[in-house]
Amino acid sequence: MHIRDFTAITELDADYRHSFLHVRTMMENYYGEDAEIILSAELHDNEGRVIGSESRRQGASDSECGLTLYVEDPLKWSAEEPNLYTLVLRLSNAGNETLEILRSRVGFRRFEIKGNTMLINGRRILFKGINRHEWDAAKGRAIDEADMRGDIMLMKRCNINAVRTSHYPNAQEWYDLCDAYGIYVMDEANVETHGTWRYGQVAEEWDNVPGGKPWWREAAVDRARTMVGRDKNHPSIIIWSLGNESWGGDNFIKMHDFIRDTDPTRPVHYEGVYHHRPSNAASDMESQMYTSPQALEVFAMGNHGKPIILCEHSHGTGNSVGNLKKYCELFDRIGHIQGGFIWDWKDKALLWKTREGKDFYAIGGDFGDHPNDSNDGCNGMLLASGVPKPQYHEVKRCYQNIRFSCADIAKCEFTVHNRYLFIGLGGNYRLAWTVEGNGVAVASGILPLTAGPGQSESVRIPYKAPESCMAGAEYWVTLSAVLAKDLPWSEEGFEVAFDQFRLPIYKLEIPNRKVSGDEIKVSEDDGSLTVSVDGIEAVFCKASGGLTGYGKDANYLKTPLEPYFWRAPNDNDRRSQYERRCGLWRSAGKDRRLLSLSWHRAGNALMVQAKYMIPTNPFSECAVDYAFGSGGEMRVTMCLSPGEGLSELPAVGMMATLDKGFDRLKWFGMGPYDTYWDRDQGGRLGLYEGFVADQFVGFPRNQECGNRTGVRYAALSSAKGSLRIDGAPVLEVSALPYTPEEICSEIHPHKLHEPRHTALRINYRQTGIGGDVCWGDKAVAHPEYVLHANRVYTYSFKLTAQ
């Protein structure tokens, strides 16, 4: 005799407190002999104690056997608290000799749809999800348990609570880990038929697969049968998915009905019904892909009668995932929109070697394969190496379950909001707080937290404003929720959530010593205009108007500081035809025509002004003013007036290159990771320092990277000295070993030449990087994050050579 199959189903009562555990077994009698057998079931807790047991005697000829255990107030399973029990099934003969023993983990939970809302153990669930392919850069699809464990630990640290197994059932070990660590799983059948249907088609056509064609029915249903049959006992699986992007048809309704008949405890998902409404019965929820936040909100206002999710959204190709905060705000605001699954987890590039034996991450085309999809598979929150991309940190912040708000900033009183469904903050988390003045810590401490699930609490930071403070400094308090104990996925003290608030501490900055007009020296020759003050020299080219020299005892500039309106296109730029649409700005700064270069004294100040015509069609106007003060500091103001009807600008700013010896970057602004206008939630205001080389992000395909928003000041240093840039009030700054043109000159990072200089970009702003999708005109940033050409842009910054 053999237990061929078994199903363990937990049935919580109406109060989600006590539970029945139903066990159904299928027997296999190999020899057909009739005899008495005994099936027993024991349920063990984590301490090994038996908390329930049941047994049944029956004839060996019976193919089915069922047992039910009643369990009082079991610990419930959820992604927040993945409490597991062990079910032990024992098959013995009439003489009580053991024939077989099977073990399975059991989690007591109920997942259901009430009205148009999905509930886990009675509470509205919000999927903070990710799509995941099984992938390793060195092993391809042949991943092992260590790879899976690494993925799941990074997910938990990122506040991800759900995974869609795009687009096939995963290795068995993955579900075991999701059970143990706590991840909600949408288990997806291996059905995908791209290319056999068209977006917008109304009726089934001859080449649609599987559609409603009878000859495909058993194959489709079998994909559902094998998935459910293998994976049904995992508490982490709460939704079955019929497949991916295969349109509709009656075969999907057959799959749905088979699953619901086999397993009525879980709902069924299929996004394809959105494209073929006659197949509506195939899905128990509304599901869409890459719908914009605005369109999703409009759709949700309709009377659909089902909960809504985005099974794919926020396409992560290359440097992306702008606009994510809009989705998360919408998920919080509209109850029956219950989150979604970002596309996707890890870049699908292969670790390969050049002919010289150097490692690199290969994409389509690197193997002589034509046609190919280039880096179309590199959509992850992680690089193929497993290192988090900058957008990983954006996801972590947007997904955090502990929020903070300000109650009374003058009294340092704040409110902590616990968005967990089942976890109280007491004993699990602590509040770490730090007050910084211009990024330098001046006070810190730890406070207990007590808010229960879904509750809020007030906290007061025991900080008193100093009687004296740094002139012109900004004082910010950072609130961090950190683990109060070790957990399987991280250690005590790990930060799971943060926010920052500016404190009302001000002291006017004392103006620098004024210089007399006689202290500012001006000299001219046929080719240049030179301004000298306090040992600092600034040199302007009379032909181009550019600042060709600036420094103390040496020229720090390798190439002139000039207006610059371009950036290395990211994947979203390339796929939205950004280079064609906005290409007029690529060399607009370099090809500018100098109209005039003039200087004059105004009291104790000296002003130099360069006016340009920018050769766009129609032409644009640009003026750059340089005002000199004490210490050789120079305030630069650029004003750009774009021509009427021009395309949006990739960037508004200036660029210069410095000697490569300027290889250390220090900044007070958002960091430590890349931030952009539409992706700035993952950064925090602080004082950071690092090597210029480390600011470059090695995406498999070279593209824009290294930007820092909200920069109050930045400094590049070398053995020669340092160059400081101060915003008025803030800037976007990047310092990389390559110019945007050099970044675009090669596909892969390993093909770039050795650094020859440091490329410094001082921007008013860059247009956002986009992130809803990566194709067509929808790949661009949302309008509020675009530098439209229908307005005048003016910004200032201060340069100081030290």
PDB file of N, CA and C in Angstrom, residues 622-709:
ATOM      1  N   CYS A 622      20.259  81.577 -24.948  1.00  0.00           N
ATOM      2  CA  CYS A 622      20.849  81.161 -23.681  1.00  0.00           C
ATOM      3  C   CYS A 622      21.827  82.244 -23.229  1.00  0.00           C
ATOM      4  N   ALA A 623      21.789  82.552 -21.958  1.00  0.00           N
ATOM      5  CA  ALA A 623      22.736  83.508 -21.383  1.00  0.00           C
ATOM      6  C   ALA A 623      23.304  82.904 -20.098  1.00  0.00           C
ATOM      7  N   VAL A 624      24.621  83.081 -19.921  1.00  0.00           N
ATOM      8  CA  VAL A 624      25.273  82.608 -18.708  1.00  0.00           C
ATOM      9  C   VAL A 624      25.985  83.791 -18.071  1.00  0.00           C
ATOM     10  N   ASP A 625      25.625  84.089 -16.811  1.00  0.00           N
ATOM     11  CA  ASP A 625      26.236  85.184 -16.057  1.00  0.00           C
ATOM     12  C   ASP A 625      27.156  84.616 -14.990  1.00  0.00           C
ATOM     13  N   TYR A 626      28.307  85.275 -14.823  1.00  0.00           N
ATOM     14  CA  TYR A 626      29.284  84.878 -13.810  1.00  0.00           C
ATOM     15  C   TYR A 626      29.525  86.091 -12.915  1.00  0.00           C
ATOM     16  N   ALA A 627      29.230  85.930 -11.621  1.00  0.00           N
ATOM     17  CA  ALA A 627      29.439  87.030 -10.662  1.00  0.00           C
ATOM     18  C   ALA A 627      30.539  86.615  -9.695  1.00  0.00           C
ATOM     19  N   PHE A 628      31.565  87.461  -9.550  1.00  0.00           N
ATOM     20  CA  PHE A 628      32.733  87.133  -8.729  1.00  0.00           C
ATOM     21  C   PHE A 628      32.654  87.842  -7.387  1.00  0.00           C
ATOM     22  N   GLY A 629      33.033  87.082  -6.332  1.00  0.00           N
ATOM     23  CA  GLY A 629      33.060  87.630  -4.999  1.00  0.00           C
ATOM     24  C   GLY A 629      34.339  87.240  -4.291  1.00  0.00           C
ATOM     25  N   SER A 630      34.333  87.344  -2.960  1.00  0.00           N
ATOM     26  CA  SER A 630      35.540  87.073  -2.186  1.00  0.00           C
ATOM     27  C   SER A 630      35.886  85.590  -2.222  1.00  0.00           C
ATOM     28  N   GLY A 631      37.160  85.301  -1.972  1.00  0.00           N
ATOM     29  CA  GLY A 631      37.611  83.919  -1.957  1.00  0.00           C
ATOM     30  C   GLY A 631      37.644  83.288  -3.324  1.00  0.00           C
ATOM     31  N   GLY A 632      37.418  84.086  -4.347  1.00  0.00           N
ATOM     32  CA  GLY A 632      37.414  83.554  -5.700  1.00  0.00           C
ATOM     33  C   GLY A 632      36.146  82.819  -6.063  1.00  0.00           C
ATOM     34  N   GLU A 633      35.142  82.845  -5.152  1.00  0.00           N
ATOM     35  CA  GLU A 633      33.896  82.151  -5.486  1.00  0.00           C
ATOM     36  C   GLU A 633      33.230  82.843  -6.669  1.00  0.00           C
ATOM     37  N   MET A 634      32.502  82.043  -7.402  1.00  0.00           N
ATOM     38  CA  MET A 634      31.898  82.539  -8.631  1.00  0.00           C
ATOM     39  C   MET A 634      30.462  82.026  -8.691  1.00  0.00           C
ATOM     40  N   ARG A 635      29.500  82.936  -8.739  1.00  0.00           N
ATOM     41  CA  ARG A 635      28.102  82.531  -8.862  1.00  0.00           C
ATOM     42  C   ARG A 635      27.732  82.511 -10.339  1.00  0.00           C
ATOM     43  N   VAL A 636      27.266  81.340 -10.767  1.00  0.00           N
ATOM     44  CA  VAL A 636      26.929  81.126 -12.172  1.00  0.00           C
ATOM     45  C   VAL A 636      25.416  81.061 -12.297  1.00  0.00           C
ATOM     46  N   THR A 637      24.864  81.832 -13.222  1.00  0.00           N
ATOM     47  CA  THR A 637      23.426  81.809 -13.484  1.00  0.00           C
ATOM     48  C   THR A 637      23.209  81.571 -14.966  1.00  0.00           C
ATOM     49  N   MET A 638      22.473  80.510 -15.285  1.00  0.00           N
ATOM     50  CA  MET A 638      22.175  80.225 -16.679  1.00  0.00           C
ATOM     51  C   MET A 638      20.687  80.420 -16.917  1.00  0.00           C
ATOM     52  N   CYS A 639      20.363  81.052 -18.028  1.00  0.00           N
ATOM     53  CA  CYS A 639      18.972  81.260 -18.426  1.00  0.00           C
ATOM     54  C   CYS A 639      18.795  80.727 -19.842  1.00  0.00           C
ATOM     55  N   LEU A 640      17.861  79.798 -20.016  1.00  0.00           N
ATOM     56  CA  LEU A 640      17.580  79.215 -21.326  1.00  0.00           C
ATOM     57  C   LEU A 640      16.163  79.561 -21.735  1.00  0.00           C
ATOM     58  N   SER A 641      16.003  80.109 -22.950  1.00  0.00           N
ATOM     59  CA  SER A 641      14.693  80.392 -23.532  1.00  0.00           C
ATOM     60  C   SER A 641      14.533  79.521 -24.768  1.00  0.00           C
ATOM     61  N   PRO A 642      13.874  78.347 -24.641  1.00  0.00           N
ATOM     62  CA  PRO A 642      13.742  77.458 -25.798  1.00  0.00           C
ATOM     63  C   PRO A 642      12.887  78.078 -26.891  1.00  0.00           C
ATOM     64  N   GLY A 643      13.182  77.699 -28.126  1.00  0.00           N
ATOM     65  CA  GLY A 643      12.370  78.151 -29.243  1.00  0.00           C
ATOM     66  C   GLY A 643      10.980  77.555 -29.177  1.00  0.00           C
ATOM     67  N   GLU A 644      10.032  78.207 -29.797  1.00  0.00           N
ATOM     68  CA  GLU A 644       8.630  77.796 -29.734  1.00  0.00           C
ATOM     69  C   GLU A 644       8.425  76.458 -30.453  1.00  0.00           C
ATOM     70  N   GLY A 645       7.682  75.558 -29.788  1.00  0.00           N
ATOM     71  CA  GLY A 645       7.293  74.297 -30.414  1.00  0.00           C
ATOM     72  C   GLY A 645       8.344  73.211 -30.404  1.00  0.00           C
ATOM     73  N   LEU A 646       9.420  73.386 -29.675  1.00  0.00           N
ATOM     74  CA  LEU A 646      10.476  72.372 -29.643  1.00  0.00           C
ATOM     75  C   LEU A 646      10.092  71.205 -28.734  1.00  0.00           C
ATOM     76  N   SER A 647      10.804  70.111 -28.894  1.00  0.00           N
ATOM     77  CA  SER A 647      10.568  68.935 -28.059  1.00  0.00           C
ATOM     78  C   SER A 647      11.037  69.200 -26.645  1.00  0.00           C
ATOM     79  N   GLU A 648      10.653  68.309 -25.735  1.00  0.00           N
ATOM     80  CA  GLU A 648      11.131  68.408 -24.357  1.00  0.00           C
ATOM     81  C   GLU A 648      12.644  68.265 -24.307  1.00  0.00           C
ATOM     82  N   LEU A 649      13.227  68.717 -23.203  1.00  0.00           N
ATOM     83  CA  LEU A 649      14.678  68.669 -23.041  1.00  0.00           C
ATOM     84  C   LEU A 649      15.063  67.488 -22.156  1.00  0.00           C
ATOM     85  N   PRO A 650      16.099  66.758 -22.519  1.00  0.00           N
ATOM     86  CA  PRO A 650      16.599  65.713 -21.617  1.00  0.00           C
ATOM     87  C   PRO A 650      17.131  66.288 -20.307  1.00  0.00           C
ATOM     88  N   ALA A 651      17.789  67.451 -20.386  1.00  0.00           N
ATOM     89  CA  ALA A 651      18.356  68.069 -19.188  1.00  0.00           C
ATOM     90  C   ALA A 651      18.513  69.558 -19.434  1.00  0.00           C
ATOM     91  N   VAL A 652      18.540  70.318 -18.357  1.00  0.00           N
ATOM     92  CA  VAL A 652      18.898  71.735 -18.403  1.00  0.00           C
ATOM     93  C   VAL A 652      20.039  71.918 -17.419  1.00  0.00           C
ATOM     94  N   GLY A 653      21.215  72.263 -17.945  1.00  0.00           N
ATOM     95  CA  GLY A 653      22.350  72.417 -17.049  1.00  0.00           C
ATOM     96  C   GLY A 653      23.626  72.726 -17.778  1.00  0.00           C
ATOM     97  N   MET A 654      24.749  72.433 -17.118  1.00  0.00           N
ATOM     98  CA  MET A 654      26.066  72.688 -17.671  1.00  0.00           C
ATOM     99  C   MET A 654      26.959  71.482 -17.377  1.00  0.00           C
ATOM    100  N   MET A 655      28.001  71.326 -18.186  1.00  0.00           N
ATOM    101  CA  MET A 655      28.918  70.215 -18.003  1.00  0.00           C
ATOM    102  C   MET A 655      30.349  70.673 -18.268  1.00  0.00           C
ATOM    103  N   ALA A 656      31.278  70.069 -17.532  1.00  0.00           N
ATOM    104  CA  ALA A 656      32.710  70.239 -17.765  1.00  0.00           C
ATOM    105  C   ALA A 656      33.382  68.929 -17.416  1.00  0.00           C
ATOM    106  N   THR A 657      34.587  68.738 -17.917  1.00  0.00           N
ATOM    107  CA  THR A 657      35.385  67.607 -17.453  1.00  0.00           C
ATOM    108  C   THR A 657      36.577  68.155 -16.681  1.00  0.00           C
ATOM    109  N   LEU A 658      36.973  67.393 -15.661  1.00  0.00           N
ATOM    110  CA  LEU A 658      38.122  67.714 -14.835  1.00  0.00           C
ATOM    111  C   LEU A 658      39.162  66.623 -15.011  1.00  0.00           C
ATOM    112  N   ASP A 659      40.378  66.903 -14.605  1.00  0.00           N
ATOM    113  CA  ASP A 659      41.411  65.875 -14.631  1.00  0.00           C
ATOM    114  C   ASP A 659      40.936  64.657 -13.836  1.00  0.00           C
ATOM    115  N   LYS A 660      41.301  63.446 -14.288  1.00  0.00           N
ATOM    116  CA  LYS A 660      40.821  62.235 -13.628  1.00  0.00           C
ATOM    117  C   LYS A 660      41.303  62.125 -12.187  1.00  0.00           C
ATOM    118  N   GLY A 661      42.265  62.954 -11.807  1.00  0.00           N
ATOM    119  CA  GLY A 661      42.695  62.966 -10.417  1.00  0.00           C
ATOM    120  C   GLY A 661      41.617  63.460  -9.470  1.00  0.00           C
ATOM    121  N   PHE A 662      40.621  64.172  -9.993  1.00  0.00           N
ATOM    122  CA  PHE A 662      39.490  64.572  -9.175  1.00  0.00           C
ATOM    123  C   PHE A 662      38.548  63.368  -9.042  1.00  0.00           C
ATOM    124  N   ASP A 663      38.971  62.446  -8.223  1.00  0.00           N
ATOM    125  CA  ASP A 663      38.295  61.149  -8.181  1.00  0.00           C
ATOM    126  C   ASP A 663      37.517  60.902  -6.899  1.00  0.00           C
ATOM    127  N   ARG A 664      37.381  61.915  -6.039  1.00  0.00           N
ATOM    128  CA  ARG A 664      36.586  61.778  -4.825  1.00  0.00           C
ATOM    129  C   ARG A 664      35.419  62.763  -4.881  1.00  0.00           C
ATOM    130  N   LEU A 665      34.230  62.236  -4.614  1.00  0.00           N
ATOM    131  CA  LEU A 665      33.021  63.054  -4.632  1.00  0.00           C
ATOM    132  C   LEU A 665      32.410  63.076  -3.235  1.00  0.00           C
ATOM    133  N   LYS A 666      32.086  64.275  -2.792  1.00  0.00           N
ATOM    134  CA  LYS A 666      31.382  64.450  -1.531  1.00  0.00           C
ATOM    135  C   LYS A 666      30.171  65.326  -1.809  1.00  0.00           C
ATOM    136  N   TRP A 667      29.026  64.962  -1.254  1.00  0.00           N
ATOM    137  CA  TRP A 667      27.849  65.786  -1.511  1.00  0.00           C
ATOM    138  C   TRP A 667      26.884  65.743  -0.331  1.00  0.00           C
ATOM    139  N   PHE A 668      26.166  66.844  -0.178  1.00  0.00           N
ATOM    140  CA  PHE A 668      25.081  66.940   0.773  1.00  0.00           C
ATOM    141  C   PHE A 668      23.808  67.046  -0.047  1.00  0.00           C
ATOM    142  N   GLY A 669      23.095  65.948  -0.108  1.00  0.00           N
ATOM    143  CA  GLY A 669      21.902  65.869  -0.941  1.00  0.00           C
ATOM    144  C   GLY A 669      21.287  64.496  -0.790  1.00  0.00           C
ATOM    145  N   MET A 670      20.477  64.112  -1.749  1.00  0.00           N
ATOM    146  CA  MET A 670      19.848  62.803  -1.705  1.00  0.00           C
ATOM    147  C   MET A 670      20.868  61.725  -2.055  1.00  0.00           C
ATOM    148  N   GLY A 671      20.771  60.602  -1.388  1.00  0.00           N
ATOM    149  CA  GLY A 671      21.702  59.513  -1.618  1.00  0.00           C
ATOM    150  C   GLY A 671      21.367  58.360  -0.695  1.00  0.00           C
ATOM    151  N   PRO A 672      22.243  57.388  -0.564  1.00  0.00           N
ATOM    152  CA  PRO A 672      23.520  57.296  -1.274  1.00  0.00           C
ATOM    153  C   PRO A 672      23.388  56.760  -2.698  1.00  0.00           C
ATOM    154  N   TYR A 673      22.166  56.361  -3.094  1.00  0.00           N
ATOM    155  CA  TYR A 673      21.956  55.752  -4.402  1.00  0.00           C
ATOM    156  C   TYR A 673      21.473  56.800  -5.405  1.00  0.00           C
ATOM    157  N   ASP A 674      21.482  56.419  -6.685  1.00  0.00           N
ATOM    158  CA  ASP A 674      20.962  57.299  -7.731  1.00  0.00           C
ATOM    159  C   ASP A 674      19.541  57.733  -7.400  1.00  0.00           C
ATOM    160  N   THR A 675      19.246  58.993  -7.603  1.00  0.00           N
ATOM    161  CA  THR A 675      17.874  59.485  -7.504  1.00  0.00           C
ATOM    162  C   THR A 675      17.586  60.367  -8.718  1.00  0.00           C
ATOM    163  N   TYR A 676      16.313  60.399  -9.068  1.00  0.00           N
ATOM    164  CA  TYR A 676      15.858  61.185 -10.216  1.00  0.00           C
ATOM    165  C   TYR A 676      14.562  61.884  -9.844  1.00  0.00           C
ATOM    166  N   TRP A 677      14.186  62.811 -10.669  1.00  0.00           N
ATOM    167  CA  TRP A 677      13.016  63.646 -10.405  1.00  0.00           C
ATOM    168  C   TRP A 677      11.797  62.786 -10.087  1.00  0.00           C
ATOM    169  N   ASP A 678      11.597  61.682 -10.826  1.00  0.00           N
ATOM    170  CA  ASP A 678      10.440  60.820 -10.604  1.00  0.00           C
ATOM    171  C   ASP A 678      10.797  59.529  -9.866  1.00  0.00           C
ATOM    172  N   ARG A 679      12.009  59.452  -9.317  1.00  0.00           N
ATOM    173  CA  ARG A 679      12.384  58.274  -8.516  1.00  0.00           C
ATOM    174  C   ARG A 679      13.299  58.732  -7.384  1.00  0.00           C
ATOM    175  N   ASP A 680      12.704  59.397  -6.407  1.00  0.00           N
ATOM    176  CA  ASP A 680      13.508  59.991  -5.341  1.00  0.00           C
ATOM    177  C   ASP A 680      13.094  59.522  -3.947  1.00  0.00           C
ATOM    178  N   GLN A 681      12.168  58.563  -3.873  1.00  0.00           N
ATOM    179  CA  GLN A 681      11.701  58.109  -2.569  1.00  0.00           C
ATOM    180  C   GLN A 681      12.740  57.251  -1.850  1.00  0.00           C
ATOM    181  N   GLY A 682      13.554  56.526  -2.618  1.00  0.00           N
ATOM    182  CA  GLY A 682      14.524  55.628  -2.009  1.00  0.00           C
ATOM    183  C   GLY A 682      15.759  56.313  -1.471  1.00  0.00           C
ATOM    184  N   GLY A 683      15.981  57.570  -1.848  1.00  0.00           N
ATOM    185  CA  GLY A 683      17.120  58.307  -1.323  1.00  0.00           C
ATOM    186  C   GLY A 683      16.742  59.061  -0.068  1.00  0.00           C
ATOM    187  N   ARG A 684      17.752  59.462   0.675  1.00  0.00           N
ATOM    188  CA  ARG A 684      17.499  60.290   1.850  1.00  0.00           C
ATOM    189  C   ARG A 684      18.539  61.394   1.892  1.00  0.00           C
ATOM    190  N   LEU A 685      18.144  62.516   2.443  1.00  0.00           N
ATOM    191  CA  LEU A 685      19.053  63.643   2.539  1.00  0.00           C
ATOM    192  C   LEU A 685      20.156  63.318   3.532  1.00  0.00           C
ATOM    193  N   GLY A 686      21.400  63.492   3.098  1.00  0.00           N
ATOM    194  CA  GLY A 686      22.520  63.207   3.976  1.00  0.00           C
ATOM    195  C   GLY A 686      23.819  63.691   3.368  1.00  0.00           C
ATOM    196  N   LEU A 687      24.892  63.518   4.118  1.00  0.00           N
ATOM    197  CA  LEU A 687      26.233  63.866   3.668  1.00  0.00           C
ATOM    198  C   LEU A 687      26.931  62.579   3.266  1.00  0.00           C
ATOM    199  N   TYR A 688      27.341  62.484   2.000  1.00  0.00           N
ATOM    200  CA  TYR A 688      27.888  61.247   1.450  1.00  0.00           C
ATOM    201  C   TYR A 688      29.238  61.518   0.798  1.00  0.00           C
ATOM    202  N   GLU A 689      29.995  60.448   0.678  1.00  0.00           N
ATOM    203  CA  GLU A 689      31.327  60.574   0.092  1.00  0.00           C
ATOM    204  C   GLU A 689      31.700  59.246  -0.563  1.00  0.00           C
ATOM    205  N   GLY A 690      32.388  59.316  -1.686  1.00  0.00           N
ATOM    206  CA  GLY A 690      32.819  58.094  -2.357  1.00  0.00           C
ATOM    207  C   GLY A 690      33.664  58.413  -3.563  1.00  0.00           C
ATOM    208  N   PHE A 691      34.160  57.350  -4.188  1.00  0.00           N
ATOM    209  CA  PHE A 691      34.961  57.506  -5.388  1.00  0.00           C
ATOM    210  C   PHE A 691      34.056  57.772  -6.591  1.00  0.00           C
ATOM    211  N   VAL A 692      34.541  58.592  -7.496  1.00  0.00           N
ATOM    212  CA  VAL A 692      33.791  58.894  -8.712  1.00  0.00           C
ATOM    213  C   VAL A 692      33.504  57.615  -9.491  1.00  0.00           C
ATOM    214  N   ALA A 693      34.462  56.714  -9.560  1.00  0.00           N
ATOM    215  CA  ALA A 693      34.268  55.470 -10.305  1.00  0.00           C
ATOM    216  C   ALA A 693      33.086  54.672  -9.780  1.00  0.00           C
ATOM    217  N   ASP A 694      32.811  54.784  -8.480  1.00  0.00           N
ATOM    218  CA  ASP A 694      31.734  54.004  -7.879  1.00  0.00           C
ATOM    219  C   ASP A 694      30.362  54.607  -8.132  1.00  0.00           C
ATOM    220  N   GLN A 695      30.312  55.792  -8.703  1.00  0.00           N
ATOM    221  CA  GLN A 695      29.017  56.397  -9.022  1.00  0.00           C
ATOM    222  C   GLN A 695      28.444  55.831 -10.320  1.00  0.00           C
ATOM    223  N   PHE A 696      29.279  55.143 -11.089  1.00  0.00           N
ATOM    224  CA  PHE A 696      28.842  54.554 -12.355  1.00  0.00           C
ATOM    225  C   PHE A 696      28.138  53.230 -12.064  1.00  0.00           C
ATOM    226  N   VAL A 697      26.953  53.038 -12.642  1.00  0.00           N
ATOM    227  CA  VAL A 697      26.192  51.808 -12.461  1.00  0.00           C
ATOM    228  C   VAL A 697      26.372  50.946 -13.704  1.00  0.00           C
ATOM    229  N   GLY A 698      26.861  49.742 -13.507  1.00  0.00           N
ATOM    230  CA  GLY A 698      27.184  48.866 -14.634  1.00  0.00           C
ATOM    231  C   GLY A 698      25.991  48.099 -15.154  1.00  0.00           C
ATOM    232  N   PHE A 699      25.005  48.795 -15.713  1.00  0.00           N
ATOM    233  CA  PHE A 699      23.900  48.106 -16.370  1.00  0.00           C
ATOM    234  C   PHE A 699      24.448  47.273 -17.526  1.00  0.00           C
ATOM    235  N   PRO A 700      23.809  46.145 -17.854  1.00  0.00           N
ATOM    236  CA  PRO A 700      24.326  45.334 -18.969  1.00  0.00           C
ATOM    237  C   PRO A 700      24.472  46.125 -20.265  1.00  0.00           C
ATOM    238  N   ARG A 701      23.587  47.096 -20.461  1.00  0.00           N
ATOM    239  CA  ARG A 701      23.724  48.008 -21.596  1.00  0.00           C
ATOM    240  C   ARG A 701      23.925  49.401 -21.035  1.00  0.00           C
ATOM    241  N   ASN A 702      24.976  50.077 -21.462  1.00  0.00           N
ATOM    242  CA  ASN A 702      25.327  51.388 -20.918  1.00  0.00           C
ATOM    243  C   ASN A 702      24.196  52.391 -21.106  1.00  0.00           C
ATOM    244  N   GLN A 703      23.995  53.211 -20.077  1.00  0.00           N
ATOM    245  CA  GLN A 703      22.940  54.223 -20.137  1.00  0.00           C
ATOM    246  C   GLN A 703      23.118  55.217 -19.003  1.00  0.00           C
ATOM    247  N   GLU A 704      22.255  56.218 -18.995  1.00  0.00           N
ATOM    248  CA  GLU A 704      22.267  57.247 -17.962  1.00  0.00           C
ATOM    249  C   GLU A 704      22.309  56.618 -16.569  1.00  0.00           C
ATOM    250  N   CYS A 705      23.143  57.195 -15.707  1.00  0.00           N
ATOM    251  CA  CYS A 705      23.234  56.724 -14.326  1.00  0.00           C
ATOM    252  C   CYS A 705      23.950  57.788 -13.503  1.00  0.00           C
ATOM    253  N   GLY A 706      23.984  57.601 -12.193  1.00  0.00           N
ATOM    254  CA  GLY A 706      24.800  58.415 -11.309  1.00  0.00           C
ATOM    255  C   GLY A 706      24.222  59.742 -10.871  1.00  0.00           C
ATOM    256  N   ASN A 707      22.953  60.008 -11.187  1.00  0.00           N
ATOM    257  CA  ASN A 707      22.388  61.314 -10.844  1.00  0.00           C
ATOM    258  C   ASN A 707      22.051  61.396  -9.361  1.00  0.00           C
ATOM    259  N   ARG A 708      22.205  62.596  -8.790  1.00  0.00           N
ATOM    260  CA  ARG A 708      21.822  62.865  -7.405  1.00  0.00           C
ATOM    261  C   ARG A 708      20.928  64.102  -7.382  1.00  0.00           C
ATOM    262  N   THR A 709      19.749  63.962  -6.797  1.00  0.00           N
ATOM    263  CA  THR A 709      18.816  65.086  -6.699  1.00  0.00           C
ATOM    264  C   THR A 709      18.980  65.783  -5.349  1.00  0.00           C
TER     265      THR A 709
END
